[in-house]
Amino acid sequence: VAWVVIWPLVPVFFKIRWRNLERMPAAGGVIIATNHVSYADPLVFARFVWDTRRVPRFLIKESLFKVFFVGQLLRGAKQIPVSRDSAEAGQSLRKGVEALGRGECVCIYPEGTVTRDPDFWPMVGRTGVARLALSTDAPVVPVAQWGPQRSVDVYNRRFRLLPRKEAHCVAGPPVGLPADRGRPVVAGP
């Protein structure tokens, strides 16, 4: 259901501009890390990932799984709930590691939330991306996205879906951490 709705709906509200799709591995576990500029960008980013012929498995805050109908869609799409700022937060990373072991595409916002920077610069990232990468052989593909914040900017109370705004996603080259693989993975300070 999510694919049937999101895939055709994104181009209705955004002029999609993708670059470097070929940098996404065609198969095998991969971690995709991207900046979070708007509550609309998961829809845009999901479309970007689908256009690389991969199925996204997002790490998503657990509270969204409790929202009527939204939770059913997220569970049905096999998204991964994150209990932020709790002892259970590590469980989501274990589920991410399992998904990567099955060859899936795990998508993560390193900041863990939509940026609150007035110019939409990323905030300080958390350790999830590194912990996933160090726990698996999966490469990390960094993706920069820009544009959805021009349509949906919750913090400044701006909602302008029309006229369509450009939404950009640009994939960087895959990054691996071979020198650090096998070292103990511990939570940061």
Backbone as JSON, one array per atom type, in Angstrom:
{
  "sequence": "VAWVVIWPLVPVFFKIRWRNLERMPAAGGVIIATNHVSYADPLVFARFVWDTRRVPRFLIKESLFKVFFVGQLLRGAKQIPVSRDSAEAGQSLRKGVEALGRGECVCIYPEGTVTRDPDFWPMVGRTGVARLALSTDAPVVPVAQWGPQRSVDVYNRRFRLLPRKEAHCVAGPPVGLPADRGRPVVAGP",
  "N": [[0.83, -1.19, 0.0], [1.93, 1.27, 0.84], [3.91, 1.67, -1.11], [2.32, 1.85, -3.43], [1.0, 4.22, -2.96], [2.99, 6.21, -2.28], [4.99, 6.12, -4.34], [3.77, 7.09, -6.84], [2.78, 9.51, -5.86], [4.78, 11.3, -4.93], [6.02, 12.65, -7.21], [3.9, 14.32, -7.85], [3.89, 16.36, -6.0], [6.54, 17.15, -5.91], [9.36, 18.11, -7.88], [11.38, 15.8, -8.89], [14.83, 15.27, -8.51], [17.38, 13.33, -9.04], [20.68, 12.15, -8.41], [23.56, 10.22, -9.15], [22.59, 7.57, -8.78], [23.67, 5.15, -9.47], [25.59, 4.6, -7.61], [24.52, 3.2, -5.58], [24.57, 0.02, -4.13], [23.49, -2.82, -5.95], [22.63, -5.16, -4.79], [22.63, -6.98, -1.66], [23.36, -6.22, 1.8], [23.05, -2.84, 2.8], [23.72, 0.34, 4.19], [22.06, 3.32, 4.29], [22.64, 6.61, 4.78], [21.23, 9.68, 5.52], [20.55, 13.24, 5.5], [18.1, 14.99, 7.49], [15.64, 17.01, 6.7], [12.96, 17.74, 6.69], [9.57, 16.89, 7.59], [8.42, 15.82, 5.4], [10.42, 14.67, 3.95], [10.95, 11.82, 4.34], [9.16, 10.58, 2.58], [9.99, 11.5, 0.05], [12.61, 10.54, 0.11], [12.18, 7.78, 0.36], [11.1, 7.27, -2.16], [13.36, 7.88, -3.73], [15.09, 5.79, -2.92], [13.57, 3.56, -3.78], [13.73, 4.04, -6.5], [16.27, 3.21, -7.0], [15.97, 0.62, -7.13], [15.76, -0.74, -4.76], [14.39, -1.8, -1.61], [13.37, 0.25, 0.95], [14.22, 0.1, 4.42], [13.44, 1.78, 7.04], [14.77, 3.22, 10.04], [12.69, 4.22, 12.48], [11.1, 6.54, 14.67], [9.57, 5.19, 17.53], [7.1, 6.13, 18.46], [5.56, 6.79, 16.24], [4.63, 4.37, 15.37], [2.47, 3.97, 16.93], [0.44, 5.52, 16.06], [-2.78, 5.73, 14.72], [-3.52, 3.77, 11.9], [-1.16, 4.7, 10.54], [0.79, 3.33, 12.0], [0.08, 0.69, 11.34], [0.7, 0.67, 8.61], [3.48, 1.12, 8.74], [4.37, -1.14, 10.18], [3.51, -3.13, 8.41], [5.12, -2.56, 6.22], [7.5, -3.36, 7.18], [9.17, -1.65, 8.68], [11.56, -0.32, 11.03], [11.2, 0.06, 14.42], [12.29, 2.62, 16.69], [13.18, 3.1, 19.96], [13.72, 5.9, 21.19], [16.23, 7.51, 23.19], [16.19, 5.69, 25.31], [16.66, 2.66, 27.22], [15.98, 0.68, 25.5], [16.75, 1.44, 22.97], [18.98, 0.31, 21.73], [17.98, -2.1, 20.82], [16.72, -1.59, 18.4], [18.89, -1.2, 16.75], [19.93, -3.78, 16.73], [17.91, -5.05, 15.31], [18.25, -3.71, 12.92], [20.8, -4.66, 12.2], [20.14, -7.33, 11.79], [18.42, -7.05, 9.56], [20.25, -6.06, 7.69], [21.89, -8.28, 7.5], [20.21, -9.95, 6.12], [20.46, -8.91, 3.67], [19.2, -6.51, 3.18], [18.21, -3.04, 2.66], [18.98, -0.61, 4.75], [17.82, 2.36, 6.03], [18.79, 5.38, 7.52], [18.61, 8.23, 9.59], [21.16, 10.1, 10.62], [21.06, 12.12, 12.61], [18.77, 11.55, 13.98], [16.41, 12.95, 14.09], [14.34, 15.58, 12.67], [16.17, 18.34, 11.47], [16.76, 21.18, 13.49], [18.0, 23.45, 12.89], [17.94, 26.75, 11.7], [18.74, 27.24, 9.08], [18.67, 24.79, 8.01], [20.88, 23.12, 8.24], [22.64, 20.1, 9.01], [22.37, 18.65, 12.29], [24.26, 17.61, 15.19], [25.28, 14.32, 14.76], [24.17, 11.05, 15.83], [25.31, 7.88, 17.15], [24.4, 5.71, 15.69], [24.7, 5.03, 12.86], [27.46, 4.46, 12.61], [27.65, 2.39, 14.46], [26.01, 0.41, 13.31], [27.47, -0.03, 10.93], [29.93, -0.94, 11.92], [29.14, -3.3, 13.05], [28.52, -4.97, 11.0], [29.19, -6.1, 7.61], [28.32, -4.27, 5.88], [28.31, -1.64, 3.5], [28.31, 1.95, 3.85], [26.25, 4.29, 2.37], [26.37, 7.59, 1.82], [23.87, 10.05, 1.56], [22.82, 13.11, 0.33], [20.12, 15.25, 0.82], [17.81, 17.69, -0.32], [15.34, 20.22, -0.37], [12.63, 19.24, 0.26], [12.02, 20.67, 2.6], [11.17, 23.1, 1.74], [8.58, 22.78, 1.15], [7.28, 21.54, 3.33], [7.67, 22.67, 6.39], [7.71, 22.26, 9.48], [8.61, 23.43, 11.89], [8.72, 26.16, 11.4], [6.16, 26.56, 10.74], [5.22, 26.36, 8.04], [3.55, 25.36, 5.2], [3.61, 24.52, 2.04], [2.66, 23.01, -0.48], [2.1, 23.33, -3.15], [3.07, 25.7, -5.64], [4.87, 22.93, -7.15], [7.94, 22.0, -5.63], [11.48, 21.65, -6.12], [13.08, 18.59, -5.35], [15.96, 17.25, -4.24], [18.18, 14.49, -4.31], [21.29, 13.2, -3.7], [23.61, 10.76, -4.13], [26.51, 9.75, -2.42], [29.82, 8.26, -2.77], [30.06, 4.79, -1.76], [31.03, 4.0, 1.59], [33.28, 2.26, 3.59], [34.26, 0.59, 6.63], [36.69, -0.95, 7.03], [39.13, -1.07, 8.51], [38.39, -0.78, 11.13], [36.64, -2.81, 11.63], [35.42, -5.49, 13.57], [36.35, -4.57, 15.94], [35.38, -3.8, 19.33], [32.04, -2.66, 19.73], [30.83, 0.1, 21.17], [28.63, 2.25, 23.03], [28.6, 5.77, 22.58], [29.8, 8.7, 24.47]],
  "CA": [[0.0, 0.0, 0.0], [2.79, 2.46, 0.89], [4.54, 1.84, -2.42], [1.29, 2.27, -4.39], [0.65, 5.61, -2.68], [4.15, 7.1, -2.28], [5.72, 6.17, -5.61], [3.19, 8.06, -7.79], [2.4, 10.78, -5.22], [5.93, 12.19, -4.76], [6.18, 13.58, -8.33], [2.79, 15.27, -7.88], [4.24, 17.49, -5.14], [7.96, 17.52, -6.02], [10.13, 17.86, -9.1], [12.46, 14.99, -8.34], [16.14, 15.42, -9.14], [18.27, 12.34, -8.45], [22.01, 12.03, -9.0], [24.47, 9.14, -8.71], [21.88, 6.36, -8.37], [24.53, 3.99, -9.73], [26.45, 4.36, -6.44], [23.82, 2.3, -4.66], [24.77, -1.39, -4.46], [22.28, -3.45, -6.48], [22.22, -6.26, -3.91], [23.38, -7.09, -0.42], [23.06, -5.24, 2.84], [23.61, -1.5, 2.64], [23.22, 1.36, 5.1], [21.97, 4.61, 3.62], [22.56, 7.67, 5.78], [20.87, 10.94, 4.88], [20.15, 14.32, 6.38], [16.65, 15.03, 7.73], [15.31, 18.44, 6.6], [11.53, 18.0, 6.72], [8.72, 15.73, 7.83], [8.07, 15.28, 4.08], [11.53, 14.02, 3.26], [10.93, 10.36, 4.25], [8.44, 10.18, 1.37], [10.9, 11.76, -1.06], [13.76, 9.65, 0.23], [11.71, 6.43, 0.03], [11.0, 7.21, -3.63], [14.74, 7.81, -4.21], [15.6, 4.43, -2.69], [12.86, 2.66, -4.69], [14.23, 4.26, -7.86], [17.53, 2.46, -7.13], [15.48, -0.77, -7.15], [15.91, -1.33, -3.43], [13.27, -1.56, -0.7], [13.92, 0.88, 2.16], [13.83, -0.26, 5.79], [13.8, 2.95, 7.83], [14.69, 3.24, 11.49], [11.67, 5.25, 12.69], [10.76, 6.67, 16.09], [8.54, 4.25, 17.95], [5.79, 6.77, 18.68], [4.78, 6.77, 14.99], [4.0, 3.05, 15.26], [1.27, 3.98, 17.77], [-0.54, 6.38, 15.4], [-3.77, 4.93, 14.0], [-3.29, 3.49, 10.49], [0.26, 4.89, 10.21], [1.49, 2.21, 12.61], [-0.18, -0.51, 10.54], [1.49, 0.79, 7.38], [4.9, 0.96, 9.06], [4.62, -2.55, 10.49], [3.33, -3.9, 7.17], [6.27, -2.28, 5.36], [8.66, -3.89, 7.91], [10.06, -0.6, 9.15], [12.2, -0.69, 12.3], [10.91, 1.06, 15.45], [13.4, 3.05, 17.55], [12.8, 3.68, 21.26], [14.77, 6.9, 21.37], [16.61, 7.94, 24.52], [15.8, 4.71, 26.32], [17.5, 1.46, 27.24], [15.55, -0.16, 24.39], [17.22, 1.98, 21.7], [19.9, -0.65, 21.13], [17.22, -3.18, 20.17], [16.47, -1.21, 17.01], [20.13, -1.46, 16.01], [20.01, -5.23, 16.52], [17.0, -5.36, 14.2], [18.92, -3.19, 11.73], [21.86, -5.61, 11.87], [19.47, -8.51, 11.22], [17.96, -6.69, 8.22], [21.44, -5.99, 6.83], [22.31, -9.67, 7.3], [19.32, -10.52, 5.1], [20.72, -8.24, 2.41], [18.26, -5.41, 3.0], [18.67, -1.66, 2.58], [18.57, 0.06, 5.99], [17.93, 3.82, 5.91], [18.9, 5.98, 8.84], [18.92, 9.66, 9.71], [22.15, 10.13, 11.7], [20.67, 13.03, 13.68], [17.66, 10.96, 14.71], [15.23, 13.82, 14.05], [14.42, 16.68, 11.7], [17.05, 19.39, 11.96], [16.14, 22.39, 14.03], [18.81, 24.56, 12.44], [17.1, 27.61, 10.86], [19.18, 27.15, 7.69], [18.52, 23.37, 7.68], [22.13, 22.38, 8.31], [22.52, 18.95, 9.92], [22.78, 18.79, 13.68], [25.23, 16.59, 15.58], [24.77, 12.97, 14.56], [24.29, 10.06, 16.89], [26.26, 6.82, 16.81], [23.73, 4.57, 15.04], [25.28, 4.65, 11.57], [28.75, 3.82, 12.87], [27.44, 1.12, 15.17], [25.54, -0.55, 12.31], [28.57, -0.33, 10.0], [30.95, -1.72, 12.62], [28.56, -4.59, 13.41], [28.22, -5.71, 9.77], [30.07, -5.83, 6.47], [27.55, -3.42, 4.98], [28.84, -0.31, 3.23], [27.44, 3.1, 4.13], [26.13, 5.21, 1.25], [25.85, 8.87, 2.28], [23.0, 10.72, 0.6], [22.41, 14.47, 0.7], [18.84, 15.63, 0.24], [17.47, 19.1, -0.16], [14.16, 20.66, -1.08], [11.35, 19.01, 0.92], [11.77, 21.68, 3.63], [10.51, 24.25, 1.11], [7.15, 22.46, 1.1], [6.79, 21.23, 4.68], [8.6, 23.15, 7.41], [6.87, 22.25, 10.67], [9.08, 24.31, 12.95], [8.36, 27.53, 11.05], [4.74, 26.5, 10.4], [5.02, 26.65, 6.61], [3.11, 24.24, 4.39], [3.37, 25.01, 0.68], [2.87, 21.88, -1.36], [2.02, 23.79, -4.54], [3.56, 24.92, -6.77], [5.86, 21.9, -6.83], [9.32, 22.4, -5.36], [12.47, 20.64, -6.47], [13.61, 17.75, -4.29], [17.22, 16.68, -4.7], [18.89, 13.46, -3.55], [22.56, 12.93, -4.35], [24.33, 9.69, -3.43], [27.96, 9.78, -2.41], [30.4, 6.92, -2.93], [29.96, 3.95, -0.56], [32.12, 4.1, 2.56], [33.4, 1.08, 4.44], [35.11, 0.78, 7.81], [37.41, -2.22, 7.21], [40.19, -1.02, 9.53], [37.8, -0.84, 12.47], [35.73, -3.95, 11.75], [35.83, -6.47, 14.55], [36.63, -3.93, 17.23], [34.16, -3.74, 20.13], [31.13, -1.56, 19.47], [30.32, 0.64, 22.44], [27.9, 3.5, 22.91], [29.41, 6.98, 22.82], [29.59, 9.37, 25.75]],
  "C": [[0.88, 1.25, 0.0], [3.43, 2.72, -0.46], [3.54, 2.37, -3.44], [0.92, 3.74, -4.19], [1.86, 6.53, -2.88], [4.78, 7.24, -3.66], [5.08, 7.14, -6.59], [2.91, 9.43, -7.18], [3.57, 11.77, -5.14], [6.1, 13.13, -5.96], [5.03, 14.57, -8.49], [3.17, 16.53, -7.11], [5.68, 17.96, -5.28], [8.47, 17.25, -7.43], [11.36, 17.1, -8.64], [13.72, 15.1, -9.2], [17.12, 14.48, -8.44], [19.61, 12.37, -9.17], [22.75, 10.87, -8.35], [23.74, 7.91, -8.18], [22.75, 5.11, -8.53], [25.46, 3.68, -8.55], [25.8, 3.44, -5.4], [24.09, 0.86, -5.06], [23.44, -2.02, -4.89], [21.76, -4.56, -5.58], [23.09, -6.24, -2.67], [23.01, -5.99, 0.56], [23.77, -3.92, 2.59], [22.93, -0.57, 3.63], [23.2, 2.66, 4.32], [21.73, 5.66, 4.69], [22.27, 8.98, 5.06], [20.48, 11.98, 5.91], [18.62, 14.41, 6.41], [16.23, 16.5, 7.79], [13.84, 18.76, 6.76], [10.78, 16.73, 7.08], [8.27, 15.11, 6.51], [9.2, 14.48, 3.47], [11.56, 12.49, 3.34], [10.18, 9.86, 3.0], [9.33, 10.35, 0.14], [12.04, 10.76, -1.05], [13.36, 8.2, -0.08], [11.62, 6.26, -1.48], [12.41, 7.12, -4.24], [15.28, 6.39, -4.09], [14.9, 3.45, -3.62], [13.37, 2.82, -6.12], [15.6, 3.64, -8.08], [17.24, 0.96, -7.15], [15.76, -1.51, -5.85], [14.66, -1.0, -2.62], [13.82, -0.96, 0.58], [13.34, 0.31, 3.45], [14.34, 0.88, 6.67], [13.83, 2.61, 9.32], [13.82, 4.45, 11.82], [11.31, 5.31, 14.17], [9.5, 5.87, 16.41], [7.16, 4.88, 18.09], [4.94, 6.77, 17.4], [4.09, 5.43, 14.78], [2.71, 2.98, 16.08], [0.16, 4.85, 17.17], [-1.46, 5.5, 14.56], [-3.46, 4.91, 12.51], [-1.82, 3.65, 10.09], [1.07, 3.71, 10.76], [1.3, 0.92, 11.83], [0.64, -0.5, 9.25], [2.97, 0.53, 7.66], [5.24, -0.48, 9.38], [4.51, -3.41, 9.24], [4.5, -3.73, 6.21], [7.59, -2.71, 6.02], [9.68, -2.82, 8.27], [10.52, -0.95, 10.57], [11.94, 0.39, 13.34], [12.15, 1.35, 16.32], [12.82, 3.67, 18.81], [13.89, 4.67, 21.63], [14.98, 7.23, 22.84], [16.12, 6.99, 25.61], [16.77, 3.53, 26.26], [17.17, 0.53, 26.08], [16.08, 0.3, 23.04], [18.18, 1.02, 20.98], [19.2, -1.79, 20.41], [16.96, -2.85, 18.7], [17.73, -1.45, 16.17], [20.32, -2.95, 15.77], [19.09, -5.64, 15.38], [17.56, -4.84, 12.88], [20.01, -4.13, 11.26], [21.26, -6.87, 11.24], [19.0, -8.23, 9.79], [19.14, -6.63, 7.25], [21.96, -7.39, 6.52], [21.46, -10.39, 6.27], [19.51, -9.85, 3.75], [19.82, -7.06, 2.13], [18.96, -4.05, 3.03], [18.12, -0.91, 3.8], [18.86, 1.55, 5.87], [17.89, 4.44, 7.3], [19.22, 7.46, 8.72], [19.89, 9.78, 10.88], [21.78, 11.04, 12.87], [19.56, 12.46, 14.55], [16.39, 11.79, 14.7], [15.42, 14.87, 12.97], [15.29, 17.79, 12.29], [16.26, 20.59, 12.46], [16.95, 23.63, 13.67], [17.98, 25.43, 11.5], [17.5, 27.6, 9.38], [19.2, 25.7, 7.2], [19.84, 22.61, 7.59], [21.93, 21.19, 9.25], [22.98, 19.31, 11.34], [23.81, 17.7, 13.97], [24.58, 15.21, 15.43], [24.93, 12.11, 15.8], [25.16, 8.91, 16.38], [25.68, 5.67, 16.01], [24.35, 4.11, 13.74], [26.59, 3.9, 11.79], [28.57, 2.47, 13.53], [26.92, 0.05, 14.22], [26.68, -0.98, 11.4], [29.62, -1.21, 10.66], [30.46, -3.12, 13.0], [28.32, -5.49, 12.21], [29.32, -5.46, 8.74], [29.4, -4.87, 5.49], [28.25, -2.08, 4.75], [27.81, 0.75, 3.62], [27.44, 3.99, 2.89], [25.57, 6.52, 1.81], [25.0, 9.51, 1.18], [22.65, 12.09, 1.16], [21.06, 14.73, 0.05], [18.52, 17.06, 0.59], [16.2, 19.4, -0.93], [12.84, 20.41, -0.36], [11.01, 20.05, 1.99], [11.1, 22.93, 3.04], [9.01, 24.03, 1.0], [6.56, 22.26, 2.49], [7.89, 21.59, 5.67], [7.78, 23.33, 8.69], [7.3, 23.29, 11.69], [8.78, 25.78, 12.67], [6.91, 27.65, 10.58], [4.46, 26.94, 8.96], [4.69, 25.35, 5.89], [2.73, 24.78, 3.02], [3.65, 23.87, -0.29], [2.85, 22.29, -2.83], [2.41, 25.25, -4.61], [4.65, 23.94, -6.33], [7.25, 22.51, -6.63], [10.25, 21.29, -5.83], [12.9, 19.89, -5.22], [14.82, 17.03, -4.85], [17.69, 15.58, -3.75], [20.13, 13.12, -4.36], [23.32, 11.9, -3.52], [25.83, 9.89, -3.55], [28.51, 8.38, -2.62], [30.27, 6.11, -1.65], [31.22, 4.04, 0.28], [32.13, 2.82, 3.39], [34.3, 1.41, 5.62], [35.96, -0.47, 8.05], [38.47, -2.19, 8.3], [39.63, -1.17, 10.93], [36.89, -2.04, 12.69], [36.29, -4.96, 12.75], [36.18, -5.88, 15.9], [35.32, -3.86, 18.02], [33.34, -2.47, 19.79], [30.55, -1.12, 20.8], [29.59, 1.94, 22.18], [28.84, 4.66, 23.24], [29.07, 7.62, 24.14], [28.24, 10.02, 25.83]]
}
